[in-house]
């Protein structure tokens, strides 16, 4: 069979990378259609995945919308040439391309706030897969799996830590904190914000006495000149290894917080998504005491200091991680099973029809989220 995968962000590369490799090893033809966004292409090259670029997008909010028509034209052109039997993706690009080339589409969605994207993409999907923490009903083709999308690459069955990462970072045995900053340039980030420049500078100043602070700034907009901070300058494919060894992650982004939880690294998440209407996966992870969702900056400093000075924190979080992941699926296995069944999930033990009572949106946001 011939499979087409859309990777519009770096997180999508990680989501599908092992499934692409396994399907190719089984003799199937696979093509990845990629958007050149931040380090997406770097990751595709690192993992030696077969790809074509359908468009470029920078981290500014207007960049994606202005390029949408060209993106669609190029994506459809590549898809027609490849002639796939099945399409995988997370939103409109995949769903609409699949419809045009008459190939069934499997959407893997994990962000409840992306209401507009759900509206325009899900009617064209054969199957919609979400984590079982997802709190919105996406229709009769909506199925859930136990876990998160990050279980496709950080589940213990598929992820092995890089034991040399500390040497590559130059931190020896010293504790370190990763400060991850979002560019807030995607369409689902419209109207949202996170840590300010002054917040970041204060964090570095106050935490550097207890740990080395490594900064990963997606938008390169924070001025840390003159402060005791170290830029994360390794290849982006090594970020998960660095995260696994960190004593703490502080982030105003989303995906890396879930990744930290699945690796057993304490994480503090602070952005304007935090609140009563937050996404189900972050509410679940906080309930399992694997992450902290913090709305106010002062709360970050207090929690971070407590974590860094707790010598038992690593053992505690690893125990919680093991307990949490004990009944979660290796999502790569699920993706491969769905692929080889041509997008049909009937009979797959790890996938179930959506049966939760959905949480209604008080004011449904209009976002193009997953893409």
mmCIF file of C-alpha atoms in Angstrom:
data_model
loop_
_atom_site.group_PDB
_atom_site.id
_atom_site.type_symbol
_atom_site.label_atom_id
_atom_site.label_comp_id
_atom_site.label_asym_id
_atom_site.label_seq_id
_atom_site.Cartn_x
_atom_site.Cartn_y
_atom_site.Cartn_z
ATOM 1 C CA UNK A 1 0.000 0.000 0.000
ATOM 2 C CA UNK A 2 0.931 3.661 -0.323
ATOM 3 C CA UNK A 3 0.702 5.926 2.726
ATOM 4 C CA UNK A 4 0.886 9.718 2.860
ATOM 5 C CA UNK A 5 1.708 11.463 6.156
ATOM 6 C CA UNK A 6 1.441 15.210 6.796
ATOM 7 C CA UNK A 7 4.021 16.728 9.165
ATOM 8 C CA UNK A 8 3.243 20.406 9.617
ATOM 9 C CA UNK A 9 5.249 20.918 12.822
ATOM 10 C CA UNK A 10 8.234 19.233 14.475
ATOM 11 C CA UNK A 11 5.857 17.411 16.850
ATOM 12 C CA UNK A 12 4.178 15.729 13.868
ATOM 13 C CA UNK A 13 7.532 14.306 12.737
ATOM 14 C CA UNK A 14 7.997 12.665 16.113
ATOM 15 C CA UNK A 15 4.398 11.436 16.096
ATOM 16 C CA UNK A 16 4.750 9.540 12.823
ATOM 17 C CA UNK A 17 8.472 8.798 12.505
ATOM 18 C CA UNK A 18 8.432 5.240 13.889
ATOM 19 C CA UNK A 19 5.240 4.308 12.040
ATOM 20 C CA UNK A 20 6.754 5.530 8.755
ATOM 21 C CA UNK A 21 9.874 3.450 9.374
ATOM 22 C CA UNK A 22 7.904 0.338 10.314
ATOM 23 C CA UNK A 23 5.609 0.575 7.303
ATOM 24 C CA UNK A 24 8.591 0.985 4.981
ATOM 25 C CA UNK A 25 10.260 -2.028 6.595
ATOM 26 C CA UNK A 26 7.147 -4.032 5.754
ATOM 27 C CA UNK A 27 7.501 -3.118 2.094
ATOM 28 C CA UNK A 28 4.906 -0.334 1.839
ATOM 29 C CA UNK A 29 5.517 2.941 -0.003
ATOM 30 C CA UNK A 30 5.460 5.998 2.231
ATOM 31 C CA UNK A 31 5.737 9.727 1.553
ATOM 32 C CA UNK A 32 5.837 12.503 4.128
ATOM 33 C CA UNK A 33 4.496 15.882 3.038
ATOM 34 C CA UNK A 34 6.199 18.504 5.179
ATOM 35 C CA UNK A 35 5.739 22.153 5.948
ATOM 36 C CA UNK A 36 9.077 23.898 6.379
ATOM 37 C CA UNK A 37 8.379 25.286 9.856
ATOM 38 C CA UNK A 38 11.093 25.790 12.511
ATOM 39 C CA UNK A 39 13.038 22.488 12.715
ATOM 40 C CA UNK A 40 10.571 20.184 10.911
ATOM 41 C CA UNK A 41 12.851 19.543 7.935
ATOM 42 C CA UNK A 42 15.906 19.123 10.174
ATOM 43 C CA UNK A 43 14.099 16.305 11.976
ATOM 44 C CA UNK A 44 12.991 14.629 8.748
ATOM 45 C CA UNK A 45 16.602 14.642 7.573
ATOM 46 C CA UNK A 46 17.862 13.335 10.933
ATOM 47 C CA UNK A 47 15.482 10.362 10.852
ATOM 48 C CA UNK A 48 16.029 9.761 7.122
ATOM 49 C CA UNK A 49 12.339 9.906 6.251
ATOM 50 C CA UNK A 50 11.159 10.208 2.626
ATOM 51 C CA UNK A 51 9.647 13.676 2.282
ATOM 52 C CA UNK A 52 8.599 16.477 -0.022
ATOM 53 C CA UNK A 53 8.106 20.079 1.124
ATOM 54 C CA UNK A 54 4.769 21.615 0.205
ATOM 55 C CA UNK A 55 5.381 25.055 1.708
ATOM 56 C CA UNK A 56 7.123 27.338 4.157
ATOM 57 C CA UNK A 57 5.819 29.140 7.240
ATOM 58 C CA UNK A 58 7.648 31.228 9.825
ATOM 59 C CA UNK A 59 6.642 31.841 13.452
ATOM 60 C CA UNK A 60 4.650 35.023 12.844
ATOM 61 C CA UNK A 61 0.862 34.812 13.178
ATOM 62 C CA UNK A 62 0.178 36.059 9.657
ATOM 63 C CA UNK A 63 2.659 33.797 7.905
ATOM 64 C CA UNK A 64 0.476 30.700 7.704
ATOM 65 C CA UNK A 65 -2.725 32.393 6.554
ATOM 66 C CA UNK A 66 -0.995 34.306 3.781
ATOM 67 C CA UNK A 67 0.491 31.107 2.369
ATOM 68 C CA UNK A 68 -2.516 28.772 2.696
ATOM 69 C CA UNK A 69 -3.576 28.818 -0.994
ATOM 70 C CA UNK A 70 -0.087 27.973 -2.241
ATOM 71 C CA UNK A 71 0.308 25.303 0.445
ATOM 72 C CA UNK A 72 -2.882 23.577 -0.636
ATOM 73 C CA UNK A 73 -1.996 23.676 -4.331
ATOM 74 C CA UNK A 74 1.433 22.162 -3.726
ATOM 75 C CA UNK A 75 0.179 19.562 -1.235
ATOM 76 C CA UNK A 76 -2.500 18.358 -3.659
ATOM 77 C CA UNK A 77 -0.024 18.303 -6.543
ATOM 78 C CA UNK A 78 2.397 16.095 -4.561
ATOM 79 C CA UNK A 79 -0.440 13.870 -3.372
ATOM 80 C CA UNK A 80 -1.816 13.329 -6.873
ATOM 81 C CA UNK A 81 1.624 12.358 -8.086
ATOM 82 C CA UNK A 82 2.075 9.885 -5.221
ATOM 83 C CA UNK A 83 -1.529 8.523 -5.432
ATOM 84 C CA UNK A 84 -1.864 7.300 -1.797
ATOM 85 C CA UNK A 85 -4.207 4.595 -0.533
ATOM 86 C CA UNK A 86 -4.480 6.291 2.863
ATOM 87 C CA UNK A 87 -3.638 9.725 4.303
ATOM 88 C CA UNK A 88 -2.641 10.541 7.891
ATOM 89 C CA UNK A 89 -2.603 14.010 9.436
ATOM 90 C CA UNK A 90 -3.938 16.285 12.155
ATOM 91 C CA UNK A 91 -6.202 18.766 10.405
ATOM 92 C CA UNK A 92 -7.358 20.520 7.288
ATOM 93 C CA UNK A 93 -4.355 19.928 5.029
ATOM 94 C CA UNK A 94 -4.596 16.157 5.365
ATOM 95 C CA UNK A 95 -8.396 15.951 5.293
ATOM 96 C CA UNK A 96 -8.876 18.199 2.283
ATOM 97 C CA UNK A 97 -5.994 16.731 0.320
ATOM 98 C CA UNK A 98 -7.329 13.232 0.948
ATOM 99 C CA UNK A 99 -10.765 14.312 -0.273
ATOM 100 C CA UNK A 100 -9.385 15.836 -3.480
ATOM 101 C CA UNK A 101 -7.271 12.784 -4.362
ATOM 102 C CA UNK A 102 -10.055 10.423 -3.197
ATOM 103 C CA UNK A 103 -7.999 8.702 -0.530
ATOM 104 C CA UNK A 104 -9.480 7.990 2.931
ATOM 105 C CA UNK A 105 -7.969 10.059 5.744
ATOM 106 C CA UNK A 106 -7.148 9.283 9.365
ATOM 107 C CA UNK A 107 -6.968 12.360 11.596
ATOM 108 C CA UNK A 108 -5.113 12.174 14.902
ATOM 109 C CA UNK A 109 -6.270 15.138 16.998
ATOM 110 C CA UNK A 110 -5.392 16.128 20.560
ATOM 111 C CA UNK A 111 -6.278 19.821 20.919
ATOM 112 C CA UNK A 112 -9.834 20.640 21.984
ATOM 113 C CA UNK A 113 -9.514 24.433 21.398
ATOM 114 C CA UNK A 114 -9.064 24.009 17.631
ATOM 115 C CA UNK A 115 -12.820 24.209 17.019
ATOM 116 C CA UNK A 116 -12.726 25.728 13.535
ATOM 117 C CA UNK A 117 -10.160 23.218 12.336
ATOM 118 C CA UNK A 118 -12.319 20.364 13.639
ATOM 119 C CA UNK A 119 -15.317 21.762 11.795
ATOM 120 C CA UNK A 120 -13.595 21.970 8.420
ATOM 121 C CA UNK A 121 -11.567 18.747 8.635
ATOM 122 C CA UNK A 122 -13.470 15.996 10.467
ATOM 123 C CA UNK A 123 -16.313 15.628 7.906
ATOM 124 C CA UNK A 124 -13.713 14.423 5.392
ATOM 125 C CA UNK A 125 -12.114 11.787 7.650
ATOM 126 C CA UNK A 126 -12.713 8.059 7.619
ATOM 127 C CA UNK A 127 -11.457 7.811 11.202
ATOM 128 C CA UNK A 128 -10.732 10.382 13.910
ATOM 129 C CA UNK A 129 -8.405 9.295 16.708
ATOM 130 C CA UNK A 130 -7.932 11.220 19.947
ATOM 131 C CA UNK A 131 -6.535 10.512 23.405
ATOM 132 C CA UNK A 132 -9.129 9.165 25.837
ATOM 133 C CA UNK A 133 -8.762 12.397 27.842
ATOM 134 C CA UNK A 134 -10.202 14.375 24.907
ATOM 135 C CA UNK A 135 -13.342 16.159 26.068
ATOM 136 C CA UNK A 136 -15.159 16.971 22.819
ATOM 137 C CA UNK A 137 -17.323 14.689 20.697
ATOM 138 C CA UNK A 138 -16.148 14.857 17.079
ATOM 139 C CA UNK A 139 -18.879 12.682 15.601
ATOM 140 C CA UNK A 140 -19.665 9.090 14.783
ATOM 141 C CA UNK A 141 -16.187 8.308 13.430
ATOM 142 C CA UNK A 142 -14.471 9.498 16.633
ATOM 143 C CA UNK A 143 -12.407 6.858 18.450
ATOM 144 C CA UNK A 144 -10.082 7.123 21.421
ATOM 145 C CA UNK A 145 -6.949 5.373 22.653
ATOM 146 C CA UNK A 146 -5.487 5.232 26.173
ATOM 147 C CA UNK A 147 -2.600 7.667 26.184
ATOM 148 C CA UNK A 148 -1.414 10.788 24.370
ATOM 149 C CA UNK A 149 -0.010 11.397 20.902
ATOM 150 C CA UNK A 150 3.446 11.568 22.515
ATOM 151 C CA UNK A 151 3.076 7.860 23.349
ATOM 152 C CA UNK A 152 4.002 7.231 19.695
ATOM 153 C CA UNK A 153 7.620 8.103 20.477
ATOM 154 C CA UNK A 154 8.094 8.308 24.256
ATOM 155 C CA UNK A 155 6.318 5.148 25.397
ATOM 156 C CA UNK A 156 8.830 2.921 27.262
ATOM 157 C CA UNK A 157 8.480 0.252 24.573
ATOM 158 C CA UNK A 158 9.839 2.579 21.915
ATOM 159 C CA UNK A 159 12.009 5.217 23.596
ATOM 160 C CA UNK A 160 15.550 4.554 24.822
ATOM 161 C CA UNK A 161 17.497 7.363 26.550
ATOM 162 C CA UNK A 162 20.771 8.678 25.179
ATOM 163 C CA UNK A 163 23.295 8.055 27.935
ATOM 164 C CA UNK A 164 25.816 10.520 26.491
ATOM 165 C CA UNK A 165 23.522 13.550 26.507
ATOM 166 C CA UNK A 166 25.070 15.169 29.581
ATOM 167 C CA UNK A 167 28.498 15.116 27.949
ATOM 168 C CA UNK A 168 27.047 16.674 24.799
ATOM 169 C CA UNK A 169 25.372 19.398 26.849
ATOM 170 C CA UNK A 170 28.522 19.982 28.908
ATOM 171 C CA UNK A 171 26.703 19.842 32.250
ATOM 172 C CA UNK A 172 28.487 16.843 33.843
ATOM 173 C CA UNK A 173 26.465 15.685 36.864
ATOM 174 C CA UNK A 174 25.079 19.111 37.686
ATOM 175 C CA UNK A 175 21.287 19.611 37.859
ATOM 176 C CA UNK A 176 19.829 21.633 35.017
ATOM 177 C CA UNK A 177 16.536 23.280 34.121
ATOM 178 C CA UNK A 178 15.185 23.586 30.585
ATOM 179 C CA UNK A 179 13.334 26.833 29.932
ATOM 180 C CA UNK A 180 11.220 26.298 26.810
ATOM 181 C CA UNK A 181 9.642 29.369 25.207
ATOM 182 C CA UNK A 182 6.886 29.317 22.608
ATOM 183 C CA UNK A 183 6.844 31.631 19.599
ATOM 184 C CA UNK A 184 3.011 31.864 19.780
ATOM 185 C CA UNK A 185 2.973 32.122 15.996
ATOM 186 C CA UNK A 186 0.509 29.332 15.168
ATOM 187 C CA UNK A 187 -3.115 30.053 14.446
ATOM 188 C CA UNK A 188 -4.267 28.223 17.576
ATOM 189 C CA UNK A 189 -2.133 30.705 19.551
ATOM 190 C CA UNK A 190 -4.069 33.768 18.406
ATOM 191 C CA UNK A 191 -5.022 35.759 21.497
ATOM 192 C CA UNK A 192 -2.787 33.627 23.733
ATOM 193 C CA UNK A 193 0.478 34.438 25.459
ATOM 194 C CA UNK A 194 3.006 33.057 27.908
ATOM 195 C CA UNK A 195 6.152 34.139 29.713
ATOM 196 C CA UNK A 196 7.332 37.687 29.090
ATOM 197 C CA UNK A 197 10.898 38.760 28.488
ATOM 198 C CA UNK A 198 11.154 40.026 32.075
ATOM 199 C CA UNK A 199 9.652 36.787 33.415
ATOM 200 C CA UNK A 200 12.360 34.810 31.659
ATOM 201 C CA UNK A 201 15.161 37.058 32.845
ATOM 202 C CA UNK A 202 13.929 36.797 36.420
ATOM 203 C CA UNK A 203 13.689 33.010 36.210
ATOM 204 C CA UNK A 204 17.270 32.745 35.009
ATOM 205 C CA UNK A 205 18.538 35.076 37.717
ATOM 206 C CA UNK A 206 16.728 33.335 40.567
ATOM 207 C CA UNK A 207 17.179 29.701 39.516
ATOM 208 C CA UNK A 208 20.819 29.810 38.421
ATOM 209 C CA UNK A 209 22.030 29.410 42.011
ATOM 210 C CA UNK A 210 20.403 25.963 42.166
ATOM 211 C CA UNK A 211 20.875 24.699 38.612
ATOM 212 C CA UNK A 212 22.206 25.406 35.145
ATOM 213 C CA UNK A 213 19.478 27.015 33.031
ATOM 214 C CA UNK A 214 19.272 25.834 29.407
ATOM 215 C CA UNK A 215 17.078 28.013 27.203
ATOM 216 C CA UNK A 216 15.227 26.789 24.116
ATOM 217 C CA UNK A 217 13.489 29.789 22.541
ATOM 218 C CA UNK A 218 11.340 28.888 19.523
ATOM 219 C CA UNK A 219 10.808 32.492 18.521
ATOM 220 C CA UNK A 220 14.260 33.806 19.470
ATOM 221 C CA UNK A 221 12.598 36.833 21.008
ATOM 222 C CA UNK A 222 13.879 36.770 24.594
ATOM 223 C CA UNK A 223 16.896 38.861 25.538
ATOM 224 C CA UNK A 224 19.084 36.927 27.978
ATOM 225 C CA UNK A 225 22.250 38.961 27.445
ATOM 226 C CA UNK A 226 24.435 39.186 30.518
ATOM 227 C CA UNK A 227 22.567 36.435 32.361
ATOM 228 C CA UNK A 228 23.916 33.013 33.440
ATOM 229 C CA UNK A 229 21.853 31.095 30.876
ATOM 230 C CA UNK A 230 23.053 28.535 28.345
ATOM 231 C CA UNK A 231 21.398 28.186 24.962
ATOM 232 C CA UNK A 232 20.264 24.699 23.968
ATOM 233 C CA UNK A 233 22.339 24.410 20.817
ATOM 234 C CA UNK A 234 22.319 20.679 20.081
ATOM 235 C CA UNK A 235 20.372 19.179 17.205
ATOM 236 C CA UNK A 236 16.621 19.381 17.948
ATOM 237 C CA UNK A 237 16.370 15.589 17.658
ATOM 238 C CA UNK A 238 18.292 15.410 20.947
ATOM 239 C CA UNK A 239 15.823 17.520 22.901
ATOM 240 C CA UNK A 240 13.956 14.544 24.372
ATOM 241 C CA UNK A 241 17.206 13.074 25.642
ATOM 242 C CA UNK A 242 18.057 16.399 27.274
ATOM 243 C CA UNK A 243 14.556 16.590 28.714
ATOM 244 C CA UNK A 244 14.823 13.095 30.188
ATOM 245 C CA UNK A 245 17.912 14.108 32.189
ATOM 246 C CA UNK A 246 16.648 17.534 33.280
ATOM 247 C CA UNK A 247 15.594 18.097 36.862
ATOM 248 C CA UNK A 248 12.831 20.466 35.751
ATOM 249 C CA UNK A 249 11.108 21.866 32.661
ATOM 250 C CA UNK A 250 9.529 25.321 32.740
ATOM 251 C CA UNK A 251 7.535 26.065 29.599
ATOM 252 C CA UNK A 252 4.836 28.260 28.125
ATOM 253 C CA UNK A 253 4.387 25.811 25.273
ATOM 254 C CA UNK A 254 2.290 22.630 25.202
ATOM 255 C CA UNK A 255 3.851 19.524 23.661
ATOM 256 C CA UNK A 256 7.081 19.533 25.635
ATOM 257 C CA UNK A 257 5.158 19.575 28.902
ATOM 258 C CA UNK A 258 3.437 16.309 27.986
ATOM 259 C CA UNK A 259 6.780 14.933 26.814
ATOM 260 C CA UNK A 260 8.352 15.782 30.163
ATOM 261 C CA UNK A 261 5.564 13.951 32.001
ATOM 262 C CA UNK A 262 6.021 10.830 29.878
ATOM 263 C CA UNK A 263 9.763 10.934 30.596
ATOM 264 C CA UNK A 264 9.299 11.420 34.349
ATOM 265 C CA UNK A 265 10.657 14.974 34.450
ATOM 266 C CA UNK A 266 8.757 17.512 36.588
ATOM 267 C CA UNK A 267 7.236 20.257 34.450
ATOM 268 C CA UNK A 268 5.739 23.666 35.182
ATOM 269 C CA UNK A 269 3.447 24.932 32.438
ATOM 270 C CA UNK A 270 2.332 28.563 32.348
ATOM 271 C CA UNK A 271 0.404 30.244 29.565
ATOM 272 C CA UNK A 272 -3.034 31.692 29.004
ATOM 273 C CA UNK A 273 -4.490 28.297 28.049
ATOM 274 C CA UNK A 274 -4.263 27.348 31.742
ATOM 275 C CA UNK A 275 -7.636 27.480 33.480
ATOM 276 C CA UNK A 276 -10.978 25.725 33.873
ATOM 277 C CA UNK A 277 -11.331 25.258 30.097
ATOM 278 C CA UNK A 278 -7.864 23.763 29.679
ATOM 279 C CA UNK A 279 -7.190 20.766 27.460
ATOM 280 C CA UNK A 280 -8.005 17.353 28.896
ATOM 281 C CA UNK A 281 -4.491 15.957 28.689
ATOM 282 C CA UNK A 282 -3.047 18.712 30.885
ATOM 283 C CA UNK A 283 -5.825 18.362 33.440
ATOM 284 C CA UNK A 284 -5.187 14.608 33.555
ATOM 285 C CA UNK A 285 -1.420 15.010 33.938
ATOM 286 C CA UNK A 286 -1.882 17.495 36.758
ATOM 287 C CA UNK A 287 -4.327 15.153 38.492
ATOM 288 C CA UNK A 288 -1.679 12.425 38.265
ATOM 289 C CA UNK A 289 0.828 14.870 39.849
ATOM 290 C CA UNK A 290 3.172 14.758 36.865
ATOM 291 C CA UNK A 291 2.922 18.438 35.884
ATOM 292 C CA UNK A 292 1.964 21.786 37.381
ATOM 293 C CA UNK A 293 -0.371 24.149 35.506
ATOM 294 C CA UNK A 294 0.333 27.643 36.827
ATOM 295 C CA UNK A 295 -1.469 30.793 35.775
ATOM 296 C CA UNK A 296 0.513 33.368 37.768
ATOM 297 C CA UNK A 297 4.253 33.941 37.412
ATOM 298 C CA UNK A 298 4.950 34.102 41.151
ATOM 299 C CA UNK A 299 3.710 30.540 41.463
ATOM 300 C CA UNK A 300 6.368 29.378 39.006
ATOM 301 C CA UNK A 301 9.249 30.674 41.096
ATOM 302 C CA UNK A 302 7.984 29.088 44.299
ATOM 303 C CA UNK A 303 7.365 25.697 42.705
ATOM 304 C CA UNK A 304 10.627 25.683 40.765
ATOM 305 C CA UNK A 305 12.683 26.379 43.871
ATOM 306 C CA UNK A 306 10.880 23.620 45.771
ATOM 307 C CA UNK A 307 11.506 21.081 43.007
ATOM 308 C CA UNK A 308 15.165 21.947 42.580
ATOM 309 C CA UNK A 309 15.870 21.604 46.291
ATOM 310 C CA UNK A 310 14.051 18.279 46.701
ATOM 311 C CA UNK A 311 16.558 15.425 46.496
ATOM 312 C CA UNK A 312 13.798 12.806 46.245
ATOM 313 C CA UNK A 313 12.030 14.389 43.279
ATOM 314 C CA UNK A 314 13.529 12.140 40.583
ATOM 315 C CA UNK A 315 12.523 8.922 42.346
ATOM 316 C CA UNK A 316 9.021 10.242 43.007
ATOM 317 C CA UNK A 317 8.411 11.331 39.422
ATOM 318 C CA UNK A 318 9.789 8.125 37.921
ATOM 319 C CA UNK A 319 7.445 6.099 40.105
ATOM 320 C CA UNK A 320 4.496 8.250 39.031
ATOM 321 C CA UNK A 321 5.555 7.920 35.398
ATOM 322 C CA UNK A 322 5.683 4.111 35.612
ATOM 323 C CA UNK A 323 2.259 3.965 37.235
ATOM 324 C CA UNK A 324 0.746 6.367 34.717
ATOM 325 C CA UNK A 325 2.124 4.582 31.649
ATOM 326 C CA UNK A 326 1.291 1.087 32.872
ATOM 327 C CA UNK A 327 -2.009 1.008 30.952
ATOM 328 C CA UNK A 328 -1.135 3.358 28.067
ATOM 329 C CA UNK A 329 -0.643 2.118 24.512
ATOM 330 C CA UNK A 330 2.399 2.335 22.309
ATOM 331 C CA UNK A 331 0.675 4.630 19.816
ATOM 332 C CA UNK A 332 3.037 3.696 16.993
ATOM 333 C CA UNK A 333 1.611 0.166 17.112
ATOM 334 C CA UNK A 334 -1.891 1.624 16.885
ATOM 335 C CA UNK A 335 -0.995 3.844 13.906
ATOM 336 C CA UNK A 336 0.558 0.896 12.048
ATOM 337 C CA UNK A 337 -2.480 -1.296 12.785
ATOM 338 C CA UNK A 338 -4.834 1.427 11.553
ATOM 339 C CA UNK A 339 -2.701 1.905 8.441
ATOM 340 C CA UNK A 340 -2.671 -1.768 7.509
ATOM 341 C CA UNK A 341 -6.446 -1.972 8.043
ATOM 342 C CA UNK A 342 -6.932 0.894 5.544
ATOM 343 C CA UNK A 343 -8.086 3.304 8.215
ATOM 344 C CA UNK A 344 -10.748 1.068 9.726
ATOM 345 C CA UNK A 345 -10.497 0.543 13.476
ATOM 346 C CA UNK A 346 -13.256 -2.001 14.057
ATOM 347 C CA UNK A 347 -11.765 -4.926 15.937
ATOM 348 C CA UNK A 348 -8.699 -3.110 17.255
ATOM 349 C CA UNK A 349 -8.588 -3.748 21.012
ATOM 350 C CA UNK A 350 -6.634 -0.571 21.781
ATOM 351 C CA UNK A 351 -9.173 1.757 20.136
ATOM 352 C CA UNK A 352 -12.687 2.488 21.393
ATOM 353 C CA UNK A 353 -15.595 4.629 20.292
ATOM 354 C CA UNK A 354 -15.780 8.014 21.962
ATOM 355 C CA UNK A 355 -18.173 7.581 24.870
ATOM 356 C CA UNK A 356 -17.387 10.456 27.238
ATOM 357 C CA UNK A 357 -19.854 13.136 28.141
ATOM 358 C CA UNK A 358 -18.428 16.076 26.187
ATOM 359 C CA UNK A 359 -17.621 19.335 27.920
ATOM 360 C CA UNK A 360 -19.410 22.135 26.102
ATOM 361 C CA UNK A 361 -17.452 25.166 24.995
ATOM 362 C CA UNK A 362 -18.752 28.267 26.748
ATOM 363 C CA UNK A 363 -17.312 30.404 23.964
ATOM 364 C CA UNK A 364 -15.947 28.167 21.218
ATOM 365 C CA UNK A 365 -12.748 29.743 19.863
ATOM 366 C CA UNK A 366 -12.260 30.095 16.147
ATOM 367 C CA UNK A 367 -8.829 28.613 15.526
ATOM 368 C CA UNK A 368 -6.983 26.711 12.851
ATOM 369 C CA UNK A 369 -5.308 24.613 15.453
ATOM 370 C CA UNK A 370 -3.702 21.347 14.448
ATOM 371 C CA UNK A 371 -2.115 22.697 11.279
#
